[in-house]
Structure formats: C-alpha cells, structure tokens
Amino acid sequence: MIASPHAMLDAALRLEQAGRVSEATAAYEVLLAAWPEIADGWYNLARMKRTLGESLAALSAYDEALKRGASKPEEIHLNRGVIFADDLRRDDEAESAYTAALLINPRYTPALLNLANLKEDQGKRDEARRLYGDALAIEPNNALALARLAGVSKTSDAQDPLIQRLKSTLARPTLTVEDRSDLGFALGRLLDQCGNYDEAFQAYAKANRAAREMTPPQQRYNRAAHEKLISKIIAAFTNPVEKTGAPAPIFICGMYRSGSTLAEQVLAAHPRLTAGGELNLIPALVQGKLAPFPESMATQSPAMLAQYAEEYRAQTAALFPPALQITDKRPDNFLYIGLIKAMFPDAKIVHTKRNLFDTAISVYFQHLGEDYSRDLSDISHYIRQYQRLMAHWKSLYTDDVLDFDYDGFVREPRPHLEALLAFLGLDWHEGCLSFHEAETSVKTASVWQVREPLYQKSSGRWRAYEKHIGALKAGLQK
C-alpha cells in the first residue's frame, strides 16, 4: 500500500523533531519526488538542507516552495535573505530578499529586523537604528526591536530615555521569558557604558536566568556529559598527521569572546587573505555525515576525509570566488581541530587567547545562546575542559597551532602581527595594522569593536565586576 502524502509529510516531520536531520531530509526528498506540488514539503526540505550546511540546495528548495504557491511567501523571502546574509555573504541579494518580503507585507517586522541587522553588520549604524525604530513604530511592544535598538546605541547617562524605556518595559508582567532575556542583556550593556557596574551585573544576571529558564532541562549544560565528550574526542585523535603540501584554509578558533574577530579582521587586511567569518561548514559536517561524533571517526577512511576536504573547498570557493586563501573563524571549531587536521593536514590553527576572567564575563554578558554561557560556574567548567582539549591538540600538532594573545596584541600590535604573519608564511603587510578602516561586513558580536582602532578598555574589564564573580574565580583557580 502506497502511503499518502499527508502520512509521508508527518513521518518526515517526526524524524526532524527527533533530530534525525539526514533521515528527515531523505524522507522529504522521497515525498517530493512523488508529489512535487506540495509546497510545505519544499519549505521543510529547505530548512533541512540549511541545517546540513547545503545553503544553495536550501535556496533552490525555497524557490520551489514559492513556485508552488506556499502560504506566507514573505517568510520564505526572509529565510532566503538569512541564507544570503549569513551563509553566502551575499549582502546585496540578502537586502533584495528582505525588500521582497517587505513589498509583500510592509509591516512584516521580522524582515525589518533582519534588514536592520544587515545594516548593523555593514557598519551602517544610523540606518540600522532607523530600521529598528520603524519596527517599533509598527509594534511598540516588540521587545527584540527595542533590545536591538539599544544594541546600536551609546550613552553615558544613566537617565537616558532609552535606559528608562528598557526598565519600564522589563517591569511589565506580561513579558515572555525570551523578552526578559533580550531586554536584560540590552539594559546591562547600556548600564555598563554608564559605569553603573553593580546595576549592570544585576541586569545581566537576570537576563541569563531568563535564558536558562527558557531552556528545557535536558538541553542545559551537563558538566559530566561535556567532560565525557572531551575525553572521547581526545581518545579519537591520538596520532599526528603527515603533511601533504596541499593548500589549506586558516582556522581561527578558541573560546568565544577571546579575540577571534580581531584576529580575522587583522588578517583580512592582507592582500592574500579573505575573511570567511564564522562558517558553519565543519559543525554541519559533524552534525550531519559524521554523526555521532567522534565515534564515527573510527570508520572514516583517508579517501572519505579527502572527499570532505574537497567538499569544503568547493563550498568556500562558491562563497568566495576570488579568494587566494580564506580564514574560517568559527570559535568552537577548537572542538574539531583533530578532524580539521585529518581533512587538511597542512592547516594552520590560530588559537585566540585572552585573560580568562575577561573572556568569561564577556561570554556571560553576551547573549550567545550556548548552553554553558548562562552561569558563571558553568562557564568556568567549560573553560577548564577547553584548556584540557587545547593542551591535547598542542601536543599533537605543536608546530601548527599558534596562540594569538588578544591582550598582548592590543598593547603591542606590531610584534604580535609579525609573529602571526610569519607563522602563516605571509609577508609583512602594513595595512594589517589599519584593519578597522576596511569596509567589510562583520557578522559577529564584535561588530562595532572591530570598526574602531585598537583599544585596551576591554582588557581588565573583569575588575569592575570583581565582587560579583567569586564563583567564577573559584572555578577557574581549581
């Protein structure tokens, strides 16, 4: 008996909800081969393709959904815009997609917010502020729009009307947990600018508690499980690799908020390099073809690893056609350095480091969405496990891992830049010291910092919060 399209769609959705992305993708493809007119099937296939890192295939599926008359076409244009902006770095096409969504529905605030975020990435702060304001004019109670408006605003006045608006909005009993989190992070940021550190810390603490509250217990940071994962990764990669002389990307990784954006923007000013940004290619491989990782590494042949490397090269070549060499600065790729070296034996790893207290509070103050980032004790535990894994990678790949010291660089950029370029086999380029003048799109939480000359105010920032971080200090000093 042939299953009905409705039953097949339900079966694919159940696979998706169970986290079985590859199987769900295959199920949608079988469904659409038989019933290509099902617009929802194309829409869902597009989402799965993007999860697997297949951005172009996702765009194609979204196009099919539009052709088949999918409901809410503005939502499809929005999703296409996100792929163009975040995955493909094609900002002009992203803006066209968001504009198409707004032509269909001028009051579609998600498109306004994403267009504003695109302008923010491009360093166009005034345009971003205007668009966030437009979203608030349509939805005065839109907490995300208010939080993002605060994110592109500066003040040194604790009585600033924007701070007062954030406080009054946070006092509303009808706020969702997510809204309390978004607004709390925004309020903490502005209070920090004003030097109201105690009040800022309380705002950040409440924001993180809200973020933790909206996370199901089974998805919260599990210290024992993370320790076990690190042990498995260490056990899966025990041998150095033989170099082949083949060209390889440069991987920049380390803890979030440890200077990876600075390192990449400095290097992007070199004529031989192109900034790839926070590419999802390695994590998508791990979550897709290599799931469960690292157990799957036991069955990966050299030919399979070479094939993954070629697929990576093809994807980055499509993203950055004129690039001589790219940087991939996904910070949590430090988890996958063994896989990276298995795929690219000649790859160089730039490991970003920063004062651990500064790193930790910056993670805590940034709305990262990482499970460990919502509690200072969890952050300290995660950092200790990160240190354990990095020590292992350095023992295996000693000559191919360079520590990039954020604090040292901002104090004395030239000698640190000389060492970095020499490590990468690149000639000296004076323009790397003027990285902040480049008109590049920066898709990261550090977007505004990298558009300014080097500054040291982020070094030692933790001291303003010292009385609040006893648990963190105790955890890091174990």
Short mmCIF file of C-alpha atoms in Angstrom, two decimals:
data_model
loop_
_atom_site.label_atom_id
_atom_site.label_comp_id
_atom_site.label_asym_id
_atom_site.label_seq_id
_atom_site.Cartn_x
_atom_site.Cartn_y
_atom_site.Cartn_z
CA MET A 1 0.00 0.00 0.00
CA ILE A 2 1.38 3.40 -1.01
CA ALA A 3 1.47 5.91 1.84
CA SER A 4 -0.49 9.13 1.42
CA PRO A 5 1.44 12.39 1.02
CA HIS A 6 -0.01 13.58 4.33
CA ALA A 7 1.31 10.49 6.11
CA MET A 8 4.72 10.84 4.49
CA LEU A 9 4.90 14.50 5.47
CA ASP A 10 4.04 13.61 9.07
CA ALA A 11 6.68 10.87 9.10
CA ALA A 12 9.33 13.29 7.84
CA LEU A 13 8.32 15.83 10.48
CA ARG A 14 8.67 13.22 13.23
CA LEU A 15 12.19 12.39 12.04
CA GLU A 16 13.00 16.10 12.06
CA GLN A 17 11.63 16.56 15.57
CA ALA A 18 13.74 13.61 16.74
CA GLY A 19 16.85 15.37 15.47
CA ARG A 20 17.42 12.83 12.68
CA VAL A 21 18.19 15.50 10.12
CA SER A 22 19.71 13.36 7.36
CA GLU A 23 16.83 10.87 7.52
CA ALA A 24 14.25 13.66 7.55
CA THR A 25 15.91 15.21 4.50
CA ALA A 26 15.76 11.91 2.64
CA ALA A 27 12.11 11.48 3.62
CA TYR A 28 11.19 14.92 2.26
CA GLU A 29 13.05 14.15 -0.97
CA VAL A 30 11.11 10.88 -1.42
CA LEU A 31 7.86 12.72 -0.75
CA LEU A 32 8.61 15.48 -3.26
CA ALA A 33 9.77 13.07 -5.94
CA ALA A 34 6.26 11.61 -5.88
CA TRP A 35 4.27 14.77 -5.08
CA PRO A 36 6.30 17.81 -6.17
CA GLU A 37 3.28 20.08 -5.83
CA ILE A 38 3.40 20.02 -2.00
CA ALA A 39 4.72 23.47 -1.12
CA ASP A 40 5.14 22.70 2.60
CA GLY A 41 7.37 19.78 1.69
CA TRP A 42 9.71 22.09 -0.24
CA TYR A 43 9.69 24.58 2.62
CA ASN A 44 10.64 21.89 5.14
CA LEU A 45 13.26 20.41 2.82
CA ALA A 46 14.83 23.86 2.53
CA ARG A 47 15.14 24.10 6.31
CA MET A 48 16.78 20.66 6.49
CA LYS A 49 19.21 21.47 3.69
CA ARG A 50 20.31 24.58 5.52
CA THR A 51 20.78 22.61 8.74
CA LEU A 52 23.07 20.27 6.80
CA GLY A 53 25.07 23.24 5.53
CA GLU A 54 23.74 22.92 1.96
CA SER A 55 22.82 26.56 1.50
CA LEU A 56 22.44 26.56 -2.29
CA ALA A 57 20.20 23.50 -2.16
CA ALA A 58 18.15 25.24 0.53
CA LEU A 59 17.69 28.28 -1.71
CA SER A 60 16.59 26.05 -4.58
CA ALA A 61 14.02 24.34 -2.35
CA TYR A 62 12.69 27.69 -1.13
CA ASP A 63 12.34 28.79 -4.77
CA GLU A 64 10.26 25.66 -5.45
CA ALA A 65 8.09 26.45 -2.43
CA LEU A 66 7.43 29.93 -3.85
CA LYS A 67 6.61 28.50 -7.29
CA ARG A 68 4.14 26.07 -5.71
CA GLY A 69 2.27 28.90 -4.01
CA ALA A 70 3.40 28.40 -0.44
CA SER A 71 1.49 30.38 2.15
CA LYS A 72 3.28 33.33 3.77
CA PRO A 73 5.72 33.99 0.92
CA GLU A 74 7.21 36.88 2.91
CA GLU A 75 8.52 34.29 5.38
CA ILE A 76 10.24 32.41 2.56
CA HIS A 77 11.85 35.61 1.27
CA LEU A 78 13.01 36.30 4.83
CA ASN A 79 14.60 32.85 5.11
CA ARG A 80 16.26 33.28 1.73
CA GLY A 81 17.65 36.58 2.92
CA VAL A 82 19.11 34.97 6.02
CA ILE A 83 20.90 32.38 3.87
CA PHE A 84 22.28 35.05 1.56
CA ALA A 85 23.44 37.16 4.51
CA ASP A 86 24.70 34.59 6.99
CA ASP A 87 25.74 31.62 4.86
CA LEU A 88 26.71 33.01 1.46
CA ARG A 89 27.90 36.50 2.44
CA ARG A 90 25.95 37.94 -0.49
CA ASP A 91 24.65 41.06 1.21
CA ASP A 92 23.11 42.66 -1.90
CA GLU A 93 20.94 39.60 -2.53
CA ALA A 94 20.07 39.42 1.16
CA GLU A 95 18.85 43.00 1.04
CA SER A 96 16.82 42.23 -2.10
CA ALA A 97 15.19 39.25 -0.37
CA TYR A 98 14.28 41.27 2.73
CA THR A 99 12.95 44.04 0.48
CA ALA A 100 10.84 41.47 -1.41
CA ALA A 101 9.35 40.34 1.90
CA LEU A 102 8.52 43.94 2.81
CA LEU A 103 6.94 44.59 -0.60
CA ILE A 104 4.55 41.73 0.12
CA ASN A 105 3.94 42.86 3.68
CA PRO A 106 5.35 46.31 4.62
CA ARG A 107 4.50 45.64 8.27
CA TYR A 108 6.44 42.38 8.44
CA THR A 109 8.71 43.21 11.35
CA PRO A 110 10.99 40.13 11.07
CA ALA A 111 12.14 41.44 7.67
CA LEU A 112 12.67 44.93 9.10
CA LEU A 113 14.71 43.47 11.96
CA ASN A 114 16.84 41.34 9.65
CA LEU A 115 17.41 44.23 7.27
CA ALA A 116 18.44 46.36 10.25
CA ASN A 117 20.80 43.63 11.39
CA LEU A 118 22.33 43.51 7.90
CA LYS A 119 22.96 47.26 8.07
CA GLU A 120 24.49 46.75 11.51
CA ASP A 121 26.85 44.10 10.08
CA GLN A 122 27.88 46.58 7.40
CA GLY A 123 28.73 49.24 9.96
CA LYS A 124 25.76 51.42 8.95
CA ARG A 125 24.69 52.22 12.49
CA ASP A 126 22.33 55.11 11.62
CA GLU A 127 20.42 53.04 9.05
CA ALA A 128 20.17 50.15 11.50
CA ARG A 129 18.84 52.47 14.21
CA ARG A 130 16.23 53.88 11.80
CA LEU A 131 15.01 50.42 10.79
CA TYR A 132 14.78 49.23 14.39
CA GLY A 133 12.78 52.39 15.05
CA ASP A 134 10.48 51.56 12.11
CA ALA A 135 9.86 48.12 13.61
CA LEU A 136 9.00 49.71 16.97
CA ALA A 137 6.63 52.15 15.26
CA ILE A 138 4.71 49.14 13.92
CA GLU A 139 4.99 47.09 17.12
CA PRO A 140 5.73 49.40 20.08
CA ASN A 141 5.90 46.41 22.42
CA ASN A 142 8.34 44.41 20.29
CA ALA A 143 10.99 43.60 22.88
CA LEU A 144 13.51 42.30 20.36
CA ALA A 145 13.33 45.50 18.31
CA LEU A 146 13.84 47.56 21.47
CA ALA A 147 16.76 45.38 22.55
CA ARG A 148 18.41 45.65 19.14
CA LEU A 149 17.88 49.42 19.08
CA ALA A 150 19.70 49.58 22.41
CA GLY A 151 22.43 47.41 20.91
CA VAL A 152 23.32 50.08 18.33
CA SER A 153 23.02 52.95 20.78
CA LYS A 154 25.62 54.58 23.02
CA THR A 155 25.12 56.55 26.20
CA SER A 156 26.99 57.70 29.27
CA ASP A 157 23.84 58.95 31.01
CA ALA A 158 22.11 56.53 33.37
CA GLN A 159 18.94 58.64 32.97
CA ASP A 160 18.95 58.23 29.18
CA PRO A 161 15.34 57.79 27.95
CA LEU A 162 16.31 54.53 26.25
CA ILE A 163 17.51 53.08 29.56
CA GLN A 164 14.29 54.21 31.22
CA ARG A 165 12.25 52.63 28.42
CA LEU A 166 14.13 49.35 28.85
CA LYS A 167 13.48 49.40 32.60
CA SER A 168 9.79 50.20 32.25
CA THR A 169 9.36 47.51 29.60
CA LEU A 170 11.11 44.96 31.80
CA ALA A 171 8.65 45.81 34.59
CA ARG A 172 5.69 44.62 32.52
CA PRO A 173 4.28 41.37 33.97
CA THR A 174 3.19 40.12 30.53
CA LEU A 175 6.73 39.82 29.14
CA THR A 176 7.80 36.42 27.89
CA VAL A 177 10.91 34.81 29.33
CA GLU A 178 12.65 35.33 25.98
CA ASP A 179 11.79 39.04 26.02
CA ARG A 180 13.11 39.39 29.58
CA SER A 181 16.36 37.83 28.43
CA ASP A 182 16.78 40.02 25.31
CA LEU A 183 15.93 43.23 27.17
CA GLY A 184 18.06 42.33 30.18
CA PHE A 185 21.18 41.90 28.07
CA ALA A 186 20.46 45.21 26.32
CA LEU A 187 19.97 47.02 29.63
CA GLY A 188 23.14 45.54 31.07
CA ARG A 189 25.12 46.77 28.07
CA LEU A 190 23.94 50.38 28.40
CA LEU A 191 24.41 50.44 32.18
CA ASP A 192 27.94 49.10 31.68
CA GLN A 193 28.60 52.01 29.30
CA CYS A 194 27.47 54.39 32.05
CA GLY A 195 29.80 52.82 34.59
CA ASN A 196 26.89 51.55 36.71
CA TYR A 197 28.58 48.19 37.11
CA ASP A 198 26.59 46.79 40.04
CA GLU A 199 23.28 47.54 38.34
CA ALA A 200 24.64 46.28 35.03
CA PHE A 201 25.68 42.98 36.58
CA GLN A 202 22.23 42.50 38.10
CA ALA A 203 20.66 43.11 34.69
CA TYR A 204 22.98 40.56 33.07
CA ALA A 205 22.33 38.04 35.85
CA LYS A 206 18.55 38.35 35.41
CA ALA A 207 18.94 38.06 31.63
CA ASN A 208 20.95 34.87 31.97
CA ARG A 209 18.50 33.40 34.46
CA ALA A 210 15.71 34.07 31.97
CA ALA A 211 17.74 32.46 29.17
CA ARG A 212 18.33 29.42 31.35
CA GLU A 213 14.65 29.30 32.32
CA MET A 214 13.54 29.03 28.71
CA THR A 215 15.93 26.15 28.06
CA PRO A 216 14.44 22.66 28.66
CA PRO A 217 16.29 20.87 31.49
CA GLN A 218 17.58 18.16 29.15
CA GLN A 219 19.21 20.82 26.94
CA ARG A 220 21.01 22.65 29.73
CA TYR A 221 24.74 22.37 30.21
CA ASN A 222 25.63 18.95 31.59
CA ARG A 223 29.10 19.00 33.08
CA ALA A 224 29.54 15.24 33.24
CA ALA A 225 28.36 14.81 29.65
CA HIS A 226 30.70 17.53 28.41
CA GLU A 227 33.67 16.03 30.23
CA LYS A 228 32.82 12.69 28.64
CA LEU A 229 32.65 14.29 25.18
CA ILE A 230 36.07 15.90 25.61
CA SER A 231 37.53 12.57 26.74
CA LYS A 232 36.05 10.84 23.69
CA ILE A 233 37.48 13.46 21.34
CA ILE A 234 40.92 13.11 22.91
CA ALA A 235 40.74 9.32 22.58
CA ALA A 236 39.62 9.55 18.93
CA PHE A 237 42.63 11.61 17.84
CA THR A 238 45.95 10.31 19.17
CA ASN A 239 48.34 10.44 16.22
CA PRO A 240 49.96 13.36 14.40
CA VAL A 241 49.21 13.72 10.70
CA GLU A 242 51.56 13.60 7.74
CA LYS A 243 51.64 16.83 5.79
CA THR A 244 50.92 16.74 2.08
CA GLY A 245 51.90 20.22 0.95
CA ALA A 246 48.34 20.91 -0.20
CA PRO A 247 46.93 24.41 0.37
CA ALA A 248 44.55 24.69 3.29
CA PRO A 249 42.31 27.28 4.91
CA ILE A 250 43.43 29.08 8.06
CA PHE A 251 41.30 28.16 11.06
CA ILE A 252 40.87 30.71 13.85
CA CYS A 253 39.31 29.26 16.98
CA GLY A 254 39.25 29.37 20.76
CA MET A 255 36.79 30.44 23.42
CA TYR A 256 34.03 32.77 22.29
CA ARG A 257 34.88 36.39 23.09
CA SER A 258 38.63 35.74 23.07
CA GLY A 259 39.63 37.84 20.07
CA SER A 260 38.79 35.69 17.05
CA THR A 261 37.06 38.56 15.23
CA LEU A 262 40.02 40.84 15.85
CA ALA A 263 42.45 38.19 14.58
CA GLU A 264 40.39 37.60 11.44
CA GLN A 265 39.90 41.27 10.60
CA VAL A 266 43.62 41.93 11.04
CA LEU A 267 44.40 39.07 8.66
CA ALA A 268 41.64 40.06 6.22
CA ALA A 269 43.53 43.29 5.56
CA HIS A 270 46.30 41.18 3.99
CA PRO A 271 46.03 41.02 0.18
CA ARG A 272 46.42 37.23 0.12
CA LEU A 273 43.60 36.50 2.55
CA THR A 274 39.81 36.71 2.57
CA ALA A 275 37.76 36.65 5.78
CA GLY A 276 35.35 33.74 5.74
CA GLY A 277 33.75 34.66 9.05
CA GLU A 278 32.02 32.16 11.29
CA LEU A 279 31.47 29.40 8.75
CA ASN A 280 29.20 26.56 9.76
CA LEU A 281 30.82 24.03 7.42
CA ILE A 282 32.78 21.99 9.97
CA PRO A 283 29.97 21.89 12.59
CA ALA A 284 27.47 20.95 9.86
CA LEU A 285 29.71 18.07 8.78
CA VAL A 286 29.98 16.89 12.38
CA GLN A 287 26.22 17.11 12.95
CA GLY A 288 25.40 15.53 9.59
CA LYS A 289 27.61 12.99 7.85
CA LEU A 290 29.84 12.42 10.89
CA ALA A 291 27.10 12.00 13.48
CA PRO A 292 27.60 10.66 16.08
CA PHE A 293 30.93 12.42 16.56
CA PRO A 294 33.62 11.49 17.48
CA GLU A 295 32.60 7.81 17.43
CA SER A 296 32.18 7.98 13.64
CA MET A 297 35.87 8.78 13.16
CA ALA A 298 36.73 5.10 13.65
CA THR A 299 35.12 4.30 10.28
CA GLN A 300 36.41 7.26 8.23
CA SER A 301 38.92 6.26 5.57
CA PRO A 302 41.56 8.64 4.19
CA ALA A 303 39.58 8.77 0.95
CA MET A 304 36.43 9.83 2.81
CA LEU A 305 38.30 12.53 4.71
CA ALA A 306 39.83 13.78 1.44
CA GLN A 307 36.32 13.92 -0.04
CA TYR A 308 35.07 16.02 2.89
CA ALA A 309 38.01 18.37 2.34
CA GLU A 310 37.14 18.71 -1.35
CA GLU A 311 33.52 19.44 -0.48
CA TYR A 312 34.69 22.11 1.96
CA ARG A 313 36.91 23.65 -0.72
CA ALA A 314 34.06 23.63 -3.22
CA GLN A 315 31.69 25.30 -0.78
CA THR A 316 34.16 28.01 0.17
CA ALA A 317 35.10 28.56 -3.48
CA ALA A 318 31.41 29.19 -4.21
CA LEU A 319 31.20 31.60 -1.28
CA PHE A 320 34.42 33.47 -2.01
CA PRO A 321 35.26 33.01 -5.73
CA PRO A 322 38.28 35.34 -5.98
CA ALA A 323 39.90 34.29 -2.69
CA LEU A 324 43.51 33.07 -2.66
CA GLN A 325 43.13 31.71 0.87
CA ILE A 326 40.32 32.06 3.40
CA THR A 327 40.10 32.26 7.15
CA ASP A 328 37.42 30.23 8.94
CA LYS A 329 36.91 31.81 12.35
CA ARG A 330 34.23 29.69 13.94
CA PRO A 331 35.42 29.85 17.60
CA ASP A 332 34.08 26.48 18.72
CA ASN A 333 35.96 24.71 15.94
CA PHE A 334 38.55 24.13 18.67
CA LEU A 335 36.45 21.05 19.42
CA TYR A 336 37.17 19.74 15.92
CA ILE A 337 40.86 20.52 15.40
CA GLY A 338 41.60 16.80 15.12
CA LEU A 339 39.03 16.47 12.34
CA ILE A 340 40.34 19.62 10.66
CA LYS A 341 43.88 18.24 10.66
CA ALA A 342 42.64 14.89 9.34
CA MET A 343 40.95 16.70 6.44
CA PHE A 344 43.64 19.34 5.93
CA PRO A 345 46.98 18.01 7.23
CA ASP A 346 48.70 21.30 6.38
CA ALA A 347 46.12 23.54 8.05
CA LYS A 348 47.37 26.23 10.41
CA ILE A 349 45.38 26.87 13.59
CA VAL A 350 45.31 30.35 15.10
CA HIS A 351 44.23 29.81 18.70
CA THR A 352 42.87 33.02 20.22
CA LYS A 353 43.52 33.61 23.92
CA ARG A 354 42.55 36.37 26.31
CA ASN A 355 42.57 36.93 30.07
CA LEU A 356 40.27 34.15 31.27
CA PHE A 357 38.28 36.38 33.62
CA ASP A 358 37.66 38.86 30.79
CA THR A 359 36.73 36.02 28.45
CA ALA A 360 34.33 34.53 30.96
CA ILE A 361 32.44 37.71 31.85
CA SER A 362 32.26 38.67 28.18
CA VAL A 363 30.66 35.30 27.45
CA TYR A 364 28.26 35.87 30.37
CA PHE A 365 27.39 39.37 29.18
CA GLN A 366 26.84 38.34 25.55
CA HIS A 367 23.58 36.71 24.50
CA LEU A 368 25.44 33.79 22.90
CA GLY A 369 22.83 31.08 23.18
CA GLU A 370 25.42 28.50 24.23
CA ASP A 371 24.21 26.15 26.96
CA TYR A 372 27.18 26.83 29.26
CA SER A 373 27.09 30.62 28.90
CA ARG A 374 24.25 31.33 31.32
CA ASP A 375 26.01 30.50 34.58
CA LEU A 376 29.44 31.65 35.74
CA SER A 377 30.24 28.30 37.34
CA ASP A 378 29.31 26.50 34.12
CA ILE A 379 31.48 28.91 32.14
CA SER A 380 34.46 28.17 34.38
CA HIS A 381 33.87 24.42 33.98
CA TYR A 382 33.63 24.75 30.19
CA ILE A 383 36.85 26.78 30.11
CA ARG A 384 38.70 24.10 32.07
CA GLN A 385 37.55 21.45 29.60
CA TYR A 386 38.54 23.69 26.69
CA GLN A 387 42.00 24.04 28.23
CA ARG A 388 42.26 20.26 28.58
CA LEU A 389 41.40 19.73 24.92
CA MET A 390 43.68 22.50 23.66
CA ALA A 391 46.59 21.01 25.60
CA HIS A 392 45.97 17.75 23.74
CA TRP A 393 45.83 19.44 20.32
CA LYS A 394 49.05 21.32 21.02
CA SER A 395 50.79 18.08 21.98
CA LEU A 396 49.76 16.54 18.65
CA TYR A 397 50.12 19.49 16.28
CA THR A 398 52.74 21.60 18.06
CA ASP A 399 54.11 23.44 15.02
CA ASP A 400 50.71 24.13 13.50
CA VAL A 401 48.98 25.82 16.45
CA LEU A 402 49.81 29.43 17.34
CA ASP A 403 48.44 31.24 20.40
CA PHE A 404 47.16 34.69 19.42
CA ASP A 405 47.22 36.78 22.60
CA TYR A 406 44.42 39.34 22.43
CA ASP A 407 45.68 41.38 25.38
CA GLY A 408 49.25 41.38 24.12
CA PHE A 409 48.15 42.37 20.64
CA VAL A 410 46.16 45.41 21.74
CA ARG A 411 49.15 46.58 23.82
CA GLU A 412 51.84 45.99 21.19
CA PRO A 413 50.30 45.07 17.84
CA ARG A 414 53.38 45.09 15.63
CA PRO A 415 55.45 42.26 17.22
CA HIS A 416 52.36 40.08 17.60
CA LEU A 417 51.37 40.71 13.99
CA GLU A 418 54.90 39.89 12.82
CA ALA A 419 54.73 36.56 14.65
CA LEU A 420 51.26 35.80 13.28
CA LEU A 421 52.18 36.51 9.66
CA ALA A 422 55.43 34.54 9.95
CA PHE A 423 53.52 31.56 11.37
CA LEU A 424 51.19 31.68 8.36
CA GLY A 425 54.03 32.09 5.87
CA LEU A 426 52.84 35.53 4.80
CA ASP A 427 54.87 38.62 4.00
CA TRP A 428 54.58 41.69 6.18
CA HIS A 429 51.71 43.99 5.19
CA GLU A 430 51.42 47.36 6.93
CA GLY A 431 47.72 47.56 6.14
CA CYS A 432 47.00 44.81 8.65
CA LEU A 433 47.55 47.40 11.40
CA SER A 434 44.76 49.54 9.89
CA PHE A 435 42.19 46.73 9.77
CA HIS A 436 39.45 48.96 11.24
CA GLU A 437 39.39 51.04 8.04
CA ALA A 438 38.22 48.11 5.89
CA GLU A 439 34.65 48.27 4.60
CA THR A 440 33.83 44.63 5.18
CA SER A 441 30.67 43.07 6.57
CA VAL A 442 31.34 41.66 10.04
CA LYS A 443 28.85 39.04 11.18
CA THR A 444 29.77 38.63 14.83
CA ALA A 445 29.03 40.00 18.28
CA SER A 446 32.20 42.11 18.00
CA VAL A 447 30.92 44.07 15.01
CA TRP A 448 31.44 47.56 16.46
CA GLN A 449 34.72 46.86 18.22
CA VAL A 450 36.48 45.82 15.01
CA ARG A 451 35.36 49.04 13.32
CA GLU A 452 37.41 51.07 15.79
CA PRO A 453 41.18 51.39 16.18
CA LEU A 454 42.82 49.09 18.72
CA TYR A 455 41.81 49.88 22.27
CA GLN A 456 42.64 48.39 25.65
CA LYS A 457 39.45 49.11 27.57
CA SER A 458 38.29 45.50 27.21
CA SER A 459 41.48 44.23 28.83
CA GLY A 460 40.97 44.01 32.58
CA ARG A 461 37.26 44.71 32.25
CA TRP A 462 36.55 41.98 34.80
CA ARG A 463 37.97 44.12 37.63
CA ALA A 464 34.88 46.34 37.56
CA TYR A 465 32.85 43.24 38.39
CA GLU A 466 35.28 41.51 40.74
CA LYS A 467 32.95 41.43 43.74
CA HIS A 468 30.31 39.61 41.67
CA ILE A 469 32.44 36.82 40.22
CA GLY A 470 33.59 34.83 43.22
CA ALA A 471 32.17 31.58 41.84
CA LEU A 472 33.92 32.17 38.54
CA LYS A 473 37.28 32.86 40.15
CA ALA A 474 36.97 29.81 42.37
CA GLY A 475 36.11 27.64 39.39
CA LEU A 476 38.99 28.86 37.24
CA GLN A 477 41.50 28.52 40.05
CA LYS A 478 40.71 24.86 40.77
#
